[in-house]
XYZ file of C-alpha atoms in Angstrom:
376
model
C 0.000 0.000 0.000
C 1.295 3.470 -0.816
C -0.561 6.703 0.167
C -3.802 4.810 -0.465
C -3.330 3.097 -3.560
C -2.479 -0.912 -4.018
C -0.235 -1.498 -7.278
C -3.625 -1.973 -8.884
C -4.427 1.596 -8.609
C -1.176 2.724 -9.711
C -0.420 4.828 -12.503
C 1.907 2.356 -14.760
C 2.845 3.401 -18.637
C 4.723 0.872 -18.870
C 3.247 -2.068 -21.507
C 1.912 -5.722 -20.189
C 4.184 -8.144 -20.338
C 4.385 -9.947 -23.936
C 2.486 -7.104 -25.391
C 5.645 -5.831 -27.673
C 3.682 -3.910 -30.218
C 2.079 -1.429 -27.359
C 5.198 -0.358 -26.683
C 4.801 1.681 -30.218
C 1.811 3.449 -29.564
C 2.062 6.731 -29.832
C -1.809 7.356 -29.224
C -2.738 9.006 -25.860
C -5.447 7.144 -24.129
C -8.064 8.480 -20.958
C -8.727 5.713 -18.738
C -12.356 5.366 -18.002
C -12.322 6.729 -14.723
C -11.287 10.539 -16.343
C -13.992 10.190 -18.951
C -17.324 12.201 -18.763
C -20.351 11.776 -20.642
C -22.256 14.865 -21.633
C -25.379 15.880 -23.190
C -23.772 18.615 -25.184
C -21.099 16.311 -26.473
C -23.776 13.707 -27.469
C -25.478 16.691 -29.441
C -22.236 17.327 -31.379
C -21.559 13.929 -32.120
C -24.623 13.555 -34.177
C -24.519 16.459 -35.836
C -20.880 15.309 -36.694
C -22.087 12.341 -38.413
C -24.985 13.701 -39.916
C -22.720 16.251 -41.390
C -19.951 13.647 -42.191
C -22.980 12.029 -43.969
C -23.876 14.197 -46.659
C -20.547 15.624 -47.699
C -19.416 11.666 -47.770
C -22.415 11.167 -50.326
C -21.629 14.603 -51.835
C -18.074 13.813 -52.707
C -19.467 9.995 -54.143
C -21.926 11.709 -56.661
C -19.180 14.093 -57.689
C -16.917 11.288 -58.413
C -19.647 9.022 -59.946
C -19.669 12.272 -62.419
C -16.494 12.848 -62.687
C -15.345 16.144 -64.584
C -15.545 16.984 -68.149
C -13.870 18.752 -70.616
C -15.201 20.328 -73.766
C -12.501 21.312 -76.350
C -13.596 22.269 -79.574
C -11.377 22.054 -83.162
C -11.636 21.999 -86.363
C -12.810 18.488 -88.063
C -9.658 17.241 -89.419
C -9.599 14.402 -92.398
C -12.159 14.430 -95.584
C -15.817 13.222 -94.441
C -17.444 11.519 -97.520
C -20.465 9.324 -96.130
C -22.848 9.912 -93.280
C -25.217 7.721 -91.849
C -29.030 8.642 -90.922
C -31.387 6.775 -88.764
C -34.887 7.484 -88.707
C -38.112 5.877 -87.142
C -41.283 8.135 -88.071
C -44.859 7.323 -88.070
C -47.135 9.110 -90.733
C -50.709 9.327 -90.790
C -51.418 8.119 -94.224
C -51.038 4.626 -96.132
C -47.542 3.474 -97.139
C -48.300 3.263 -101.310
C -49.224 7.462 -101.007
C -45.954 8.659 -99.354
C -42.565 9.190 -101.459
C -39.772 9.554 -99.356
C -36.895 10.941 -100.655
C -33.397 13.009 -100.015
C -31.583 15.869 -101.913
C -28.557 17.155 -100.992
C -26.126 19.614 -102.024
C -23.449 17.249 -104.278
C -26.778 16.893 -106.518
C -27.565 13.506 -105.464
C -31.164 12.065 -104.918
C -31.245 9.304 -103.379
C -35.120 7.317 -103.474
C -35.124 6.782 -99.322
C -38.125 4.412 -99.661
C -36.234 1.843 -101.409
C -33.671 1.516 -98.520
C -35.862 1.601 -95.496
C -38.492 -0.522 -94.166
C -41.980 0.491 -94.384
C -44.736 -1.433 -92.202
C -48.522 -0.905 -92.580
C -49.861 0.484 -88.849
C -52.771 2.070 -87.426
C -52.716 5.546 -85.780
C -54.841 4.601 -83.024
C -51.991 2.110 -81.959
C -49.719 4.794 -81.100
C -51.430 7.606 -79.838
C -54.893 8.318 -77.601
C -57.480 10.979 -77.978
C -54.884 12.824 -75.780
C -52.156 12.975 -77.810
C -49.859 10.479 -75.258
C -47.177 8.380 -77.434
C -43.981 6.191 -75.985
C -42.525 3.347 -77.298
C -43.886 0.283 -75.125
C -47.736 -0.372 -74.604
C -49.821 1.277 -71.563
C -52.345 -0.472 -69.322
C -54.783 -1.067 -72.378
C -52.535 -2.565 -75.143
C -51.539 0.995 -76.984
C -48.079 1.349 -78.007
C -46.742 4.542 -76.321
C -43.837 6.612 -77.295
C -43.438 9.958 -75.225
C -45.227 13.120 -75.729
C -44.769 16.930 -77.378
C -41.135 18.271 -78.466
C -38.147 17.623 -75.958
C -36.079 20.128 -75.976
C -33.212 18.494 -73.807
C -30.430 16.619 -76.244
C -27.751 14.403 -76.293
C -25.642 16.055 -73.243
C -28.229 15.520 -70.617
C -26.717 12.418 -69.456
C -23.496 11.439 -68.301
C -20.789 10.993 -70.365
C -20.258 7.696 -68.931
C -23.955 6.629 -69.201
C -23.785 8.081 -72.912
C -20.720 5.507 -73.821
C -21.978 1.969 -71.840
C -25.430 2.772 -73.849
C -23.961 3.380 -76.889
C -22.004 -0.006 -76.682
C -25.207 -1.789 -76.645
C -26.175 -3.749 -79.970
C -28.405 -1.661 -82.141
C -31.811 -2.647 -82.485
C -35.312 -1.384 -84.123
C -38.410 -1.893 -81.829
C -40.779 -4.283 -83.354
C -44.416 -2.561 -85.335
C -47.398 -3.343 -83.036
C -49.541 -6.202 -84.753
C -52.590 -4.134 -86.547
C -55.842 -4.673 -84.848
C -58.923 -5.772 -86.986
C -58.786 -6.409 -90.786
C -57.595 -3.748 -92.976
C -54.625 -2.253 -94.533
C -53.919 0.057 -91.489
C -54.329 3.911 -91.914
C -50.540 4.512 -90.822
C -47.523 4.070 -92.203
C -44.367 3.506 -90.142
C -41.006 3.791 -91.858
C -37.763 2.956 -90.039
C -33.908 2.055 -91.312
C -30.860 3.504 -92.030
C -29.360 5.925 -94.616
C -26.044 6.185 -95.923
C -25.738 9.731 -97.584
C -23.303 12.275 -98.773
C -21.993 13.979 -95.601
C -23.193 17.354 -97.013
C -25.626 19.713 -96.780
C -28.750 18.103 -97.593
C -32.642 17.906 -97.109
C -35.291 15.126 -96.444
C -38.278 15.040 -97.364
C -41.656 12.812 -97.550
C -44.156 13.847 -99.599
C -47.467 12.753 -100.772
C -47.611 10.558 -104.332
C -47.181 12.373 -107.210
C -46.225 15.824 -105.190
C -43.471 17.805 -104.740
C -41.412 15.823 -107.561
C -41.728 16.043 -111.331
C -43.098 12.887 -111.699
C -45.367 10.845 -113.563
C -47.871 8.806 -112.307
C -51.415 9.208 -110.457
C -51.464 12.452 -108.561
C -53.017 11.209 -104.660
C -56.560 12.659 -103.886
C -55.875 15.847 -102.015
C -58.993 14.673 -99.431
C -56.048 11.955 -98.450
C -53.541 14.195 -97.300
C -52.443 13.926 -93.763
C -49.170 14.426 -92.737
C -49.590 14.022 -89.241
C -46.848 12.349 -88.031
C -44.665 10.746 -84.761
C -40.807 10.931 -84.511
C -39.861 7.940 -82.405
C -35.946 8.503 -83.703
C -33.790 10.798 -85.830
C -30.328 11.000 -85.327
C -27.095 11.057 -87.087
C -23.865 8.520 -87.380
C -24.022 5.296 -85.587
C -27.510 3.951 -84.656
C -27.588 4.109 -81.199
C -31.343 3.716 -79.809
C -30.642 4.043 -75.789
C -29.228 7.824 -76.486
C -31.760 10.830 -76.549
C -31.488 13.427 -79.672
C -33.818 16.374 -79.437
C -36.272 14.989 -82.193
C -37.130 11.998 -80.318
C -40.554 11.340 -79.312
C -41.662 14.441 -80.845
C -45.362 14.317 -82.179
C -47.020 16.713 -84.527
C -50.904 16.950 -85.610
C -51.877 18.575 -88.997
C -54.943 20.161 -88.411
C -55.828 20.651 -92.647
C -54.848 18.653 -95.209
C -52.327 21.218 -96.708
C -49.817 21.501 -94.285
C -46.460 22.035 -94.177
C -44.020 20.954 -91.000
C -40.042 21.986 -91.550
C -37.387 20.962 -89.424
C -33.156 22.895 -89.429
C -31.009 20.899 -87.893
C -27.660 21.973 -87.134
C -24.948 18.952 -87.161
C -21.844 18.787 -85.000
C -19.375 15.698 -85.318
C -19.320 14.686 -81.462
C -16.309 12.110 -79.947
C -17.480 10.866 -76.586
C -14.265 9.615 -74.219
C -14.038 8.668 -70.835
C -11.131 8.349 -69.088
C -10.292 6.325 -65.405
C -6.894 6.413 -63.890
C -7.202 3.093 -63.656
C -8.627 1.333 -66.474
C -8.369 2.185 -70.225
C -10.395 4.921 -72.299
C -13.825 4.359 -73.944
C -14.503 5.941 -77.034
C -18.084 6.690 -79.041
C -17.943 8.988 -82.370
C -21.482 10.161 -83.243
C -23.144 13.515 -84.095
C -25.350 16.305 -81.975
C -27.610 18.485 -83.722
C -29.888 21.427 -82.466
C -32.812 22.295 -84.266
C -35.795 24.226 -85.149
C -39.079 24.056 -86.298
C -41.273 25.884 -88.765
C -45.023 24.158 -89.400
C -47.912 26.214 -91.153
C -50.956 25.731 -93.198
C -49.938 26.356 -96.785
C -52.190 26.819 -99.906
C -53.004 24.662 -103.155
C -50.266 25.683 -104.793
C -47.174 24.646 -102.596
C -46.413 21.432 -101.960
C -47.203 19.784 -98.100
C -44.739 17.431 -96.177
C -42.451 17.130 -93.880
C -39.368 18.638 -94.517
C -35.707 17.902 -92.390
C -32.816 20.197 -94.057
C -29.822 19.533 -92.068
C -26.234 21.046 -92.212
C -23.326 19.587 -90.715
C -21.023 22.342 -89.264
C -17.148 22.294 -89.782
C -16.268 21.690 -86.284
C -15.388 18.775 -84.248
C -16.630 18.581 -80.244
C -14.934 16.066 -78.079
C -16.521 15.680 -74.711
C -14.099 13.948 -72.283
C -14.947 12.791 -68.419
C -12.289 11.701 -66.197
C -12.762 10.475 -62.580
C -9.983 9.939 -59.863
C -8.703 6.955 -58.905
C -10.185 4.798 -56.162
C -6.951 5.473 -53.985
C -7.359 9.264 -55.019
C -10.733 9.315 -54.301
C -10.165 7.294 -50.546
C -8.081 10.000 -49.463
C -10.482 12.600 -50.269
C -13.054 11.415 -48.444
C -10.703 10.437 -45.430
C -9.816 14.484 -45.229
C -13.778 15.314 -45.386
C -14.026 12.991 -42.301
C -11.030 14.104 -40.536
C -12.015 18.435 -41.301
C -15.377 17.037 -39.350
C -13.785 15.941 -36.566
C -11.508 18.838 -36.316
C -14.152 21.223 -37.001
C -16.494 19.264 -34.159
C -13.741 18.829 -31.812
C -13.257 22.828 -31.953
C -16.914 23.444 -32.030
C -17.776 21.550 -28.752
C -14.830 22.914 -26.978
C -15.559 26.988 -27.671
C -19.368 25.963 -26.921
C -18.417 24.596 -23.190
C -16.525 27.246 -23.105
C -18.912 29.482 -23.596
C -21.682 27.699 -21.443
C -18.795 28.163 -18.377
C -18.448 31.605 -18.688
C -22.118 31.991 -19.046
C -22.759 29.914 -15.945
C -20.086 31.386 -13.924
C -21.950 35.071 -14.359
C -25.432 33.478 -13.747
C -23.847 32.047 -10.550
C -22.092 35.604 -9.663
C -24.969 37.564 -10.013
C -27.319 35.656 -7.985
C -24.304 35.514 -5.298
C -24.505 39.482 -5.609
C -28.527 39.742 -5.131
C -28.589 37.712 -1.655
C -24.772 38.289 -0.332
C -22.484 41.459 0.565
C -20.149 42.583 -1.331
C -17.502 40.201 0.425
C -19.390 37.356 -0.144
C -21.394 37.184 3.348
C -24.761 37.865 4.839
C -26.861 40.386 6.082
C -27.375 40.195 9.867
């Protein structure tokens, strides 16, 4: 026994016996005995990890998006050939539409020969309020989005935009036509291979818009009312969203005129890890607008896509940091936390002290002297 305390009780640094590795620890420990629990430091401990919470999941979604670089250049290299994909369903039969292309090189290519045309019904793909997405709704009608969409190709993630674009390519399937009949729709999908120039698109009715010969179509059977499931440019890639896509229009007579400018930019797609190797998509963007009026007996109604392909090239690049990179990053969030909480409950202790101490002194002052004593 010594001044009260067994060996038990005795303040020994030294490690237990066999215990080698203690002997390196440079942490300072409190035994139990010295350790208070408070209310206040409860309260700052869960704000702690409700802070340490959100900028953890903050720092994941800005690593999941990683950063991206636009750089714009000139196209380099001679373009010759140009691919277009289109998926558009018109509100008249398939024997009274001509679809054809003219572009600037003089060419004119007959479209309808090279893409697939399938005998549909309108009802199939749109209700009496105008609601159309690909797929069917709860009562068997194919469905395939609704109005204009303005938002493009760049709305996604880079990353998203490159796994989709790996998928393999392929064209939904035509509803089967209900009843007996021919259909009152025509649905005409495929691809195009065209001279990467300036060019325009059109489908017309039979016997319109072309000097040709043959039966001139019955004006009464004019209706060029029509659903754009897909248009894009380059590689067919179905999972990525261009700004024509699921855009629906309604003629309301049957001379009526719908044009669409489209602006083309050449677009290269890249994302980059530190730790794996680069992916790489080439396709196209295009912004465009739209111009659709009644016209009279004398012009010539369709729909009309003139397109230009602009001399630039824009390469869209994400990069993300390592895993290692992105460990030690979130390690300093957590450790500024615990600073930043550790300094935060101290100064508010503090300041409870001082504000107790004064509470305390001025109620000593209302009952007590001056000195501290009593009134006889």
């Amino acid at each position: 026994m010594m001044n009260g305390y067994d060996e038990k009780h005795s303040f020994n640094d030294e490690p237990e016996p066999g215990s080698f590795v203690r002997a390196f620890d440079a942490f300072p420990k409190s035994k139990p005995q010295y350790v208070q629990q408070s209310a206040g430091g409860g309260k700052w401990t869960v704000a702690m990890g409700v802070i340490s919470l959100v900028l953890v999941w903050s720092a994941i979604g800005e690593w999941w998006r990683g950063v991206e670089n636009h750089t714009y250049a000139v196209e380099k290299g001679v373009g010759h050939n140009m691919q277009i994909n289109l998926d558009i369903v018109l509100r008249m039969k398939c024997k009274d539409i001509h679809v054809n292309v003219q572009d600037a090189a003089g060419d004119r290519i007959l479209a309808a020969s090279k893409l697939q045309e399938d005998a549909t019904n309108w009802v199939q793909w749109v209700d009496n309020k105008g609601v159309h997405k690909l797929g069917k709704d709860a009562h068997g009608k194919v469905v395939t989005g609704a109005g204009f969409h303005d938002e493009g190709f760049g709305e996604e993630h880079v990353h998203d935009i490159v796994a989709l674009g790996k998928k393999k390519p392929k064209w939904s399937k035509t509803p089967r036509m209900w009843g007996r009949g021919g259909g009152d729709s025509c649905r005409i999908y495929g691809s195009l291979d065209l001279n990467k120039v300036q060019g325009d698109f059109h489908i017309t009715a039979r016997g319109h818009g072309y000097a040709e010969f043959g039966e001139h179509l019955d004006h009464s059977a004019f209706n060029f009312s029509h659903i754009i499931n897909e248009f894009s440019f380059g590689p067919f890639y179905p999972s990525l969203v261009n700004p024509l896509d699921r855009t629906v229009n309604v003629a309301n007579t049957a001379f009526h005129k719908f044009q669409y400018f489209m602006s083309v930019v050449p677009t290269v797609y890249t994302v980059g890890h530190a730790h794996s190797a680069s992916q790489t998509i080439v396709t196209n963007q295009y912004a465009v607008n739209e111009q659709s009026h009644e016209i009279n007996e004398r012009m010539f109604p369709g729909i009309f896509f003139k397109y230009d392909i602009e001399p630039i090239l824009l390469t869209v690049e994400e990069t993300r940091d390592s895993y290692l990179a992105f460990l030690v990053k979130v390690v300093n969030v957590l450790s500024g936390v615990v600073v930043a909480g550790h300094w935060g409950f101290t100064i508010s202790e503090w300041i409870r002290e001082v504000i107790g101490r004064r509470k305390r002194q001025q109620s000593m002052g209302m009952i007590g002297n001056e000195k501290g004593g009593y009134h006889d």
